[in-house]
Tab-separated table of C-alpha atoms and ligand atoms in Angstrom:
chain	number	residue	atom	x	y	z
I	128	UNK	CA	0.000	0.000	0.000
I	129	UNK	CA	1.256	3.529	-0.807
I	130	UNK	CA	1.852	5.773	2.168
I	131	UNK	CA	-1.403	7.701	2.489
I	132	UNK	CA	-0.895	9.845	5.608
I	133	UNK	CA	1.098	13.055	5.491
I	134	UNK	CA	2.477	14.352	8.801
I	135	UNK	CA	3.747	17.931	8.739
I	136	UNK	CA	6.973	18.406	10.737
I	137	UNK	CA	7.701	22.098	11.369
I	138	UNK	CA	10.808	22.002	13.559
I	139	UNK	CA	8.688	22.674	16.652
I	140	UNK	CA	8.131	20.404	19.656
I	141	UNK	CA	4.386	19.894	19.102
I	142	UNK	CA	4.568	18.813	15.476
I	143	UNK	CA	7.544	16.549	16.259
I	144	UNK	CA	5.473	14.637	18.822
I	145	UNK	CA	2.366	14.644	16.607
I	146	UNK	CA	4.414	12.977	13.832
I	147	UNK	CA	5.691	10.328	16.257
I	148	UNK	CA	2.170	9.588	17.506
I	149	UNK	CA	0.929	9.312	13.912
I	150	UNK	CA	3.668	6.770	13.139
I	151	UNK	CA	2.824	4.813	16.296
I	152	UNK	CA	-0.911	4.925	15.572
I	153	UNK	CA	-0.920	4.163	11.847
I	154	UNK	CA	2.457	2.529	11.233
I	155	UNK	CA	5.621	3.753	9.518
I	156	UNK	CA	4.461	2.026	6.326
I	157	UNK	CA	1.573	4.521	6.020
I	158	UNK	CA	3.108	7.831	7.180
I	159	UNK	CA	5.284	10.318	5.278
I	160	UNK	CA	6.810	13.040	7.447
I	161	UNK	CA	7.367	16.268	5.520
I	162	UNK	CA	9.289	19.424	6.472
I	163	UNK	CA	8.750	22.673	4.549
I	164	UNK	CA	12.195	24.242	4.845
I	165	UNK	CA	12.281	28.035	4.498
I	166	UNK	CA	16.120	27.912	4.525
I	167	UNK	CA	15.786	30.484	7.309
I	168	UNK	CA	15.642	28.077	10.223
I	169	UNK	CA	17.863	28.066	13.272
I	170	UNK	CA	20.855	25.759	12.557
I	171	UNK	CA	19.890	23.542	15.489
I	172	UNK	CA	16.675	22.626	13.634
I	173	UNK	CA	18.710	20.276	11.420
I	174	UNK	CA	20.227	18.505	14.459
I	175	UNK	CA	16.678	18.156	15.854
I	176	UNK	CA	15.529	16.774	12.493
I	177	UNK	CA	18.227	14.063	12.554
I	178	UNK	CA	17.311	13.160	16.156
I	179	UNK	CA	13.634	12.883	15.203
I	180	UNK	CA	14.466	10.696	12.213
I	181	UNK	CA	16.220	8.249	14.532
I	182	UNK	CA	13.257	8.365	16.938
I	183	UNK	CA	10.718	7.780	14.152
I	184	UNK	CA	12.744	5.156	12.317
I	185	UNK	CA	11.957	6.888	9.002
I	186	UNK	CA	13.409	9.788	7.016
I	187	UNK	CA	11.874	13.236	7.116
I	188	UNK	CA	11.350	14.496	3.558
I	189	UNK	CA	12.365	18.112	2.954
I	190	UNK	CA	10.554	20.360	0.469
I	191	UNK	CA	11.449	23.986	-0.333
I	192	UNK	CA	10.508	26.763	-2.722
I	193	UNK	CA	11.827	26.341	-6.258
I	194	UNK	CA	11.100	30.009	-6.950
I	195	UNK	CA	12.897	31.666	-4.012
I	196	UNK	CA	16.324	30.808	-2.635
I	197	UNK	CA	15.981	32.923	0.487
I	198	UNK	CA	13.348	34.606	2.600
I	199	UNK	CA	14.892	38.000	1.835
I	200	UNK	CA	14.133	37.461	-1.891
I	201	UNK	CA	10.441	37.185	-0.975
I	202	UNK	CA	10.391	40.285	1.240
I	203	UNK	CA	12.180	42.405	-1.369
I	204	UNK	CA	10.137	41.151	-4.325
I	205	UNK	CA	6.847	41.979	-2.603
I	206	UNK	CA	8.113	44.884	-0.427
I	207	UNK	CA	6.238	43.351	2.469
I	208	UNK	CA	6.963	41.715	5.826
I	209	UNK	CA	3.679	41.248	7.641
I	210	UNK	CA	0.159	42.392	6.884
I	211	UNK	CA	-3.166	42.012	8.663
I	212	UNK	CA	-3.975	38.650	7.012
I	213	UNK	CA	-0.562	37.005	7.522
I	214	UNK	CA	2.945	37.163	6.102
I	215	UNK	CA	4.025	36.982	2.473
I	216	UNK	CA	6.975	34.736	3.429
I	217	UNK	CA	4.608	32.144	4.877
I	218	UNK	CA	2.508	32.245	1.699
I	219	UNK	CA	5.458	31.894	-0.677
I	220	UNK	CA	7.777	29.604	1.282
I	221	UNK	CA	5.215	27.380	2.948
I	222	UNK	CA	1.665	27.634	1.623
I	223	UNK	CA	2.450	27.623	-2.091
I	224	UNK	CA	5.174	24.983	-1.638
I	225	UNK	CA	2.700	22.793	0.227
I	226	UNK	CA	-0.085	23.304	-2.329
I	227	UNK	CA	2.252	22.365	-5.201
I	228	UNK	CA	3.405	19.291	-3.299
I	229	UNK	CA	-0.202	18.244	-2.606
I	230	UNK	CA	-0.959	18.421	-6.349
I	231	UNK	CA	2.048	16.273	-7.256
I	232	UNK	CA	1.492	13.572	-4.621
I	233	UNK	CA	-1.310	11.316	-3.502
I	234	UNK	CA	-2.506	11.260	0.089
I	235	UNK	CA	-5.683	10.643	2.051
I	236	UNK	CA	-5.081	12.361	5.406
I	237	UNK	CA	-2.896	15.104	6.844
I	238	UNK	CA	-1.570	15.225	10.410
I	239	UNK	CA	-1.196	18.505	12.316
I	240	UNK	CA	0.456	19.241	15.643
I	241	UNK	CA	-2.196	21.422	17.265
I	242	UNK	CA	-2.234	20.961	21.021
I	243	UNK	CA	-5.138	21.258	23.475
I	244	UNK	CA	-4.681	25.003	23.767
I	245	UNK	CA	-5.218	25.310	20.016
I	246	UNK	CA	-8.113	22.840	19.747
I	247	UNK	CA	-10.947	25.338	19.399
I	248	UNK	CA	-9.013	28.238	17.970
I	249	UNK	CA	-7.047	26.329	15.293
I	250	UNK	CA	-7.989	22.667	14.865
I	251	UNK	CA	-11.763	23.194	14.600
I	252	UNK	CA	-11.498	25.966	11.978
I	253	UNK	CA	-8.792	24.009	10.131
I	254	UNK	CA	-11.238	21.132	9.628
I	255	UNK	CA	-14.197	23.395	8.867
I	256	UNK	CA	-12.227	25.470	6.348
I	257	UNK	CA	-10.393	22.530	4.750
I	258	UNK	CA	-12.598	19.415	4.885
I	259	UNK	CA	-10.703	17.799	1.984
I	260	UNK	CA	-7.570	17.483	4.105
I	261	UNK	CA	-9.200	14.835	6.331
I	262	UNK	CA	-7.086	16.300	9.112
I	263	UNK	CA	-5.885	14.207	12.047
I	264	UNK	CA	-4.818	15.814	15.351
I	265	UNK	CA	-2.955	13.187	17.431
I	266	UNK	CA	-2.168	15.576	20.299
I	267	UNK	CA	-5.882	16.182	20.857
I	268	UNK	CA	-6.526	12.444	20.984
I	269	UNK	CA	-4.154	12.215	23.949
I	270	UNK	CA	-5.103	15.578	25.496
I	271	UNK	CA	-1.573	16.934	25.177
I	272	UNK	CA	-0.422	20.507	25.644
I	273	UNK	CA	2.893	21.819	24.324
I	274	UNK	CA	4.526	21.306	27.736
I	275	UNK	CA	3.614	17.595	27.518
I	276	UNK	CA	5.325	17.408	24.121
I	277	UNK	CA	8.500	18.941	25.529
I	278	UNK	CA	8.444	16.352	28.320
I	279	UNK	CA	7.902	13.511	25.836
I	280	UNK	CA	10.902	14.684	23.816
I	281	UNK	CA	12.948	14.937	26.983
I	282	UNK	CA	11.990	11.389	27.972
I	283	UNK	CA	13.037	10.226	24.508
I	284	UNK	CA	16.448	11.851	25.088
I	285	UNK	CA	15.853	14.513	22.413
I	286	UNK	CA	16.924	18.073	23.127
I	287	UNK	CA	14.415	20.669	21.929
I	288	UNK	CA	15.721	23.120	19.305
I	289	UNK	CA	17.820	26.025	20.551
I	290	UNK	CA	15.101	28.743	20.331
I	291	UNK	CA	13.145	26.928	23.097
I	292	UNK	CA	16.261	26.998	25.308
I	293	UNK	CA	16.467	30.754	24.664
I	294	UNK	CA	12.945	31.102	26.035
I	295	UNK	CA	10.784	31.185	22.896
I	296	UNK	CA	7.737	28.971	22.637
I	297	UNK	CA	8.244	28.195	18.942
I	298	UNK	CA	11.003	27.422	16.494
I	299	UNK	CA	9.951	29.763	13.690
I	300	UNK	CA	12.581	31.163	11.300
I	301	UNK	CA	15.032	31.989	14.061
I	302	UNK	CA	17.813	32.980	11.670
I	303	UNK	CA	16.156	36.350	11.115
I	304	UNK	CA	13.264	36.215	13.573
I	305	UNK	CA	9.657	35.645	12.545
I	306	UNK	CA	7.667	38.402	10.872
I	307	UNK	CA	4.541	37.174	12.678
I	308	UNK	CA	6.171	38.005	16.032
I	309	UNK	CA	4.601	40.769	18.088
I	310	UNK	CA	6.110	43.654	20.054
I	311	UNK	CA	7.091	41.492	23.093
I	312	UNK	CA	8.865	38.978	20.854
I	313	UNK	CA	10.889	41.707	19.121
I	314	UNK	CA	11.667	43.487	22.389
I	315	UNK	CA	13.200	40.217	23.617
I	316	UNK	CA	15.253	39.851	20.452
I	317	UNK	CA	16.437	43.445	20.809
I	318	UNK	CA	17.603	42.756	24.385
I	319	UNK	CA	19.185	39.383	23.742
I	320	UNK	CA	20.250	39.103	20.084
I	321	UNK	CA	20.925	42.666	19.044
I	322	UNK	CA	22.900	41.946	15.863
I	323	UNK	CA	20.124	39.870	14.342
I	324	UNK	CA	17.558	42.367	15.566
I	325	UNK	CA	19.458	45.288	14.022
I	326	UNK	CA	19.596	43.552	10.636
I	327	UNK	CA	15.808	43.182	10.653
I	328	UNK	CA	15.331	46.782	11.751
I	329	UNK	CA	17.460	47.928	8.813
I	330	UNK	CA	15.500	45.671	6.433
I	331	UNK	CA	12.332	47.434	7.577
I	332	UNK	CA	13.934	50.788	6.748
I	333	UNK	CA	15.177	49.642	3.334
I	334	UNK	CA	11.807	48.159	2.381
I	335	UNK	CA	10.078	51.318	3.610
I	336	UNK	CA	12.377	53.472	1.460
I	337	UNK	CA	11.748	51.283	-1.587
I	338	UNK	CA	7.982	51.250	-1.104
I	339	UNK	CA	7.576	54.867	-0.035
I	340	UNK	CA	5.463	53.979	3.003
I	341	UNK	CA	6.130	52.179	6.303
I	342	UNK	CA	6.814	48.449	5.891
I	343	UNK	CA	6.915	46.960	9.380
I	344	UNK	CA	6.658	43.691	11.242
I	345	UNK	CA	4.792	44.954	14.314
I	346	UNK	CA	1.560	46.829	14.589
I	347	UNK	CA	-0.004	48.821	17.399
I	348	UNK	CA	-2.743	46.747	18.977
I	349	UNK	CA	-3.587	49.157	21.796
I	350	UNK	CA	-7.225	50.164	22.340
I	351	UNK	CA	-6.316	53.664	21.229
I	352	UNK	CA	-4.967	52.325	17.900
I	353	UNK	CA	-7.961	50.013	17.481
I	354	UNK	CA	-10.311	52.974	17.918
I	355	UNK	CA	-8.565	54.696	15.013
I	356	UNK	CA	-9.192	51.524	12.978
I	357	UNK	CA	-6.993	50.086	10.259
I	358	UNK	CA	-3.419	48.927	10.495
I	359	UNK	CA	-1.139	51.116	12.651
I	360	UNK	CA	2.500	50.186	11.879
I	361	UNK	CA	5.273	50.161	14.506
I	362	UNK	CA	8.992	50.156	13.547
I	363	UNK	CA	11.648	48.051	15.287
I	364	UNK	CA	13.893	51.149	15.369
I	365	UNK	CA	12.774	54.712	14.594
I	366	UNK	CA	12.815	55.616	10.910
I	367	UNK	CA	14.148	59.177	10.423
I	368	UNK	CA	11.651	59.944	7.619
I	369	UNK	CA	8.618	58.810	9.630
I	370	UNK	CA	8.887	60.481	13.063
I	371	UNK	CA	5.125	60.104	13.572
I	372	UNK	CA	5.336	56.288	13.432
I	373	UNK	CA	6.081	54.693	16.809
I	374	UNK	CA	8.839	52.154	17.434
I	375	UNK	CA	8.826	49.197	19.835
I	376	UNK	CA	10.831	51.052	22.525
I	377	UNK	CA	7.763	53.277	23.020
I	378	UNK	CA	5.724	50.333	24.315
I	379	UNK	CA	5.954	49.049	27.861
I	380	UNK	CA	8.028	45.838	28.081
I	381	UNK	CA	5.894	42.854	27.187
I	382	UNK	CA	6.346	39.123	27.446
I	383	UNK	CA	6.926	37.516	24.048
I	384	UNK	CA	3.639	35.956	23.034
I	385	UNK	CA	3.714	32.406	21.636
I	386	UNK	CA	3.714	32.478	17.857
I	387	UNK	CA	1.342	30.503	15.744
I	388	UNK	CA	3.377	27.595	14.389
I	389	UNK	CA	4.037	28.594	10.788
I	390	UNK	CA	2.721	25.673	8.749
I	391	UNK	CA	1.632	27.379	5.550
I	392	UNK	CA	-2.004	27.388	6.554
I	393	UNK	CA	-2.080	31.092	7.491
I	394	UNK	CA	-5.727	32.110	7.676
I	395	UNK	CA	-6.934	28.618	6.754
I	396	UNK	CA	-6.986	27.562	10.398
I	397	UNK	CA	-8.718	30.730	11.476
I	398	UNK	CA	-12.212	30.690	12.972
I	399	UNK	CA	-12.903	34.214	11.673
I	400	UNK	CA	-12.359	32.980	8.105
I	401	UNK	CA	-14.853	30.177	8.645
I	402	UNK	CA	-17.454	32.453	10.236
I	403	UNK	CA	-17.103	35.018	7.470
I	404	UNK	CA	-17.596	32.325	4.808
I	405	UNK	CA	-20.589	30.915	6.650
I	406	UNK	CA	-22.101	34.372	7.002
I	407	UNK	CA	-21.692	34.979	3.285
I	408	UNK	CA	-23.260	31.638	2.383
I	409	UNK	CA	-26.127	31.702	4.844
I	410	UNK	CA	-26.595	35.421	5.072
I	411	UNK	CA	-26.658	35.155	8.858
I	412	UNK	CA	-23.973	34.886	11.527
I	413	UNK	CA	-25.412	32.090	13.582
I	414	UNK	CA	-22.717	29.497	14.278
I	415	UNK	CA	-23.599	25.809	14.051
I	416	UNK	CA	-21.265	22.916	13.406
V	592	SF4	S1	8.000	31.365	10.379
V	592	SF4	FE1	7.582	33.566	10.309
V	592	SF4	S2	9.261	34.448	9.085
V	592	SF4	FE2	9.215	32.213	8.702
V	592	SF4	S3	7.948	31.928	6.851
V	592	SF4	FE3	6.605	31.724	8.643
V	592	SF4	S4	5.781	33.833	8.961
V	592	SF4	FE4	7.604	34.016	7.658
């Protein structure tokens, strides 16, 4: 029988355990573990990948964009880092790579590493928005949270990737930092990894100069900004040509918020997207499963 179950391995602790559970549940002869490599991952991700391969007893297949060699190529082509609906890098380096792969391969089910905390917010809308995926959520079957996954890895003798050791809750594009990170995440990077932070701050300025309007990673999510409506950009470092735009030093220190694991399903595992579609179809906003 051809392998008919695809398990997405992202380099994070949750998806790593979800892939292992899928192999244990369905058998290594049915599961293909796939990693969408942005080529912008922390180097330790590749050590973690090798450790997981030994744990699983099967190879992890790596797929990457054929169009873009680096994440910077994407940002500069589209003059964009992060917008309200997601990030262009996730679309180009993950979503489109995944969609192409799905067309070229046969499969019946896809496995995702959403944990209990993400059950309602991510797993339910993922299934409602994408019924053809026949999604399987092994962590929900066992009632696991991310902390359980970290413990399971520890018990298996597998060290979590370096970004977790540095205090982040995800392993998302740590070479540059993730453009979906919020103000707290970037404040931490500024304090602890200034060189990398500075490079991103200068990329914001360059992209802004090329586009002729602020191109930023962070946005102001204060009540005051929400009242004004729309997208209120916030720079990593002040841009001399835009003194009216705030930078992250102007916000009280915040804890870095956990990032959504970047799996190329930006917006497709979003309850708001489902509700909006349902409202359009039914012309009412009553929510029924
Ligand atoms: S992890 Fe972050 S920076 Fe990397 S592709 Fe996804 S959104 Fe972009």
